């Protein structure tokens, strides 16, 4: 019983670490996506000479 409780605690800790890692990766990917998207819109704006930006 004590061993399974320890295993459960260890599994919970691993799950928390894994979820934190996935959350950090997701935030980084979102930042990269936003940077690329903003760069594309600025490039298109310069290319077309219009005045549109996504807000």
Rosetta silent file (secondary structure, phi, psi, omega in degrees, C-alpha in Angstrom):
SEQUENCE: XXXXXXXXXXXXXXXXXXXXXXXXXXXXXXXXXXXXXXXXXXXXXXXXXXXXXXX
SCORE:     score description
SCORE:     0.000 S_00000001
   1 L     0.000  -44.685  179.743    0.000    0.000    0.000 S_00000001
   2 H   -65.247  -39.564 -179.826    2.768    2.437    0.881 S_00000001
   3 H   -63.201  -43.321 -179.576    4.642    1.557   -2.301 S_00000001
   4 H   -67.922  -32.074  176.603    1.617    2.210   -4.511 S_00000001
   5 H   -67.667  -39.734  177.185    0.989    5.534   -2.785 S_00000001
   6 H   -66.002  -40.596  177.912    4.625    6.500   -3.448 S_00000001
   7 H   -63.590  -39.033  179.469    4.279    5.370   -7.056 S_00000001
   8 H   -64.725  -41.912  178.210    1.129    7.441   -7.394 S_00000001
   9 H   -64.226  -41.819  178.955    2.898   10.512   -6.001 S_00000001
  10 H   -64.072  -43.329  178.912    5.823    9.957   -8.357 S_00000001
  11 H   -62.465  -40.258  178.551    3.469    9.558  -11.332 S_00000001
  12 H   -63.866  -41.191  178.756    1.667   12.769  -10.360 S_00000001
  13 H   -64.118  -43.934  178.957    4.985   14.625  -10.168 S_00000001
  14 H   -62.960  -40.902  178.680    6.057   13.324  -13.572 S_00000001
  15 H   -62.215  -42.565  179.252    2.675   14.320  -15.008 S_00000001
  16 H   -63.482  -43.936  179.315    3.032   17.856  -13.601 S_00000001
  17 H   -62.199  -45.925 -179.731    6.539   18.203  -15.037 S_00000001
  18 H   -61.735  -43.090  179.210    5.396   16.898  -18.429 S_00000001
  19 H   -65.611  -39.480  177.473    2.382   19.248  -18.495 S_00000001
  20 H   -63.801  -40.673  178.249    4.585   22.207  -17.558 S_00000001
  21 H   -63.400  -45.592  178.160    6.985   21.287  -20.339 S_00000001
  22 H   -62.750  -38.781  178.504    4.173   21.041  -22.885 S_00000001
  23 H   -63.985  -42.132  178.800    2.774   24.378  -21.731 S_00000001
  24 H   -65.280  -41.820  178.039    6.192   26.032  -22.145 S_00000001
  25 H   -63.206  -42.331  179.641    6.629   24.517  -25.617 S_00000001
  26 H   -62.372  -41.444  178.549    3.154   25.704  -26.593 S_00000001
  27 H   -63.829  -41.453  179.015    3.925   29.256  -25.433 S_00000001
  28 H   -64.811  -43.413  179.227    7.175   29.289  -27.425 S_00000001
  29 H   -64.571  -37.795  177.571    5.442   27.969  -30.555 S_00000001
  30 H   -64.408  -41.166  178.815    2.700   30.590  -30.187 S_00000001
  31 H   -64.305  -41.709  178.400    5.310   33.338  -29.911 S_00000001
  32 H   -64.359  -43.505  178.891    7.096   32.060  -33.032 S_00000001
  33 H   -60.869  -44.144  179.366    3.791   31.835  -34.918 S_00000001
  34 H   -63.734  -40.795  178.771    2.879   35.394  -33.943 S_00000001
  35 H   -62.097  -46.167  179.678    6.293   36.672  -34.992 S_00000001
  36 H   -64.799  -44.065 -179.219    6.030   34.988  -38.404 S_00000001
  37 H   -62.170  -45.517  179.087    2.436   36.141  -38.875 S_00000001
  38 H   -64.183  -39.827  179.372    3.280   39.746  -37.987 S_00000001
  39 H   -63.920  -41.280  179.075    6.319   39.687  -40.260 S_00000001
  40 H   -63.277  -42.825 -179.410    4.217   38.375  -43.151 S_00000001
  41 H   -67.404  -38.132  176.957    1.580   41.077  -42.703 S_00000001
  42 H   -66.225  -39.324  178.294    4.201   43.811  -42.539 S_00000001
  43 H   -63.747  -45.949  179.042    5.869   42.394  -45.646 S_00000001
  44 H   -62.924  -39.421  178.862    2.548   42.245  -47.520 S_00000001
  45 H   -62.086  -45.486  178.564    1.725   45.772  -46.420 S_00000001
  46 H   -64.586  -40.059 -177.159    5.058   47.043  -47.724 S_00000001
  47 H   -67.126  -43.454 -175.454    4.716   45.020  -50.912 S_00000001
  48 H   -88.341  -17.642 -179.889    1.200   46.136  -51.743 S_00000001
  49 L    68.174   17.263  178.402    1.535   49.678  -50.437 S_00000001
  50 L   -86.832 -165.141  178.568   -1.907   49.451  -48.882 S_00000001
  51 L  -132.329   41.133 -176.258   -2.519   50.310  -45.247 S_00000001
  52 L  -107.925  138.477  175.031   -3.947   47.167  -43.746 S_00000001
  53 L  -137.578  147.108  173.145   -2.807   45.388  -40.605 S_00000001
  54 L   -79.619  138.137  177.875   -4.458   42.709  -38.583 S_00000001
  55 L  -113.539    0.000    0.000   -5.333   43.860  -35.119 S_00000001
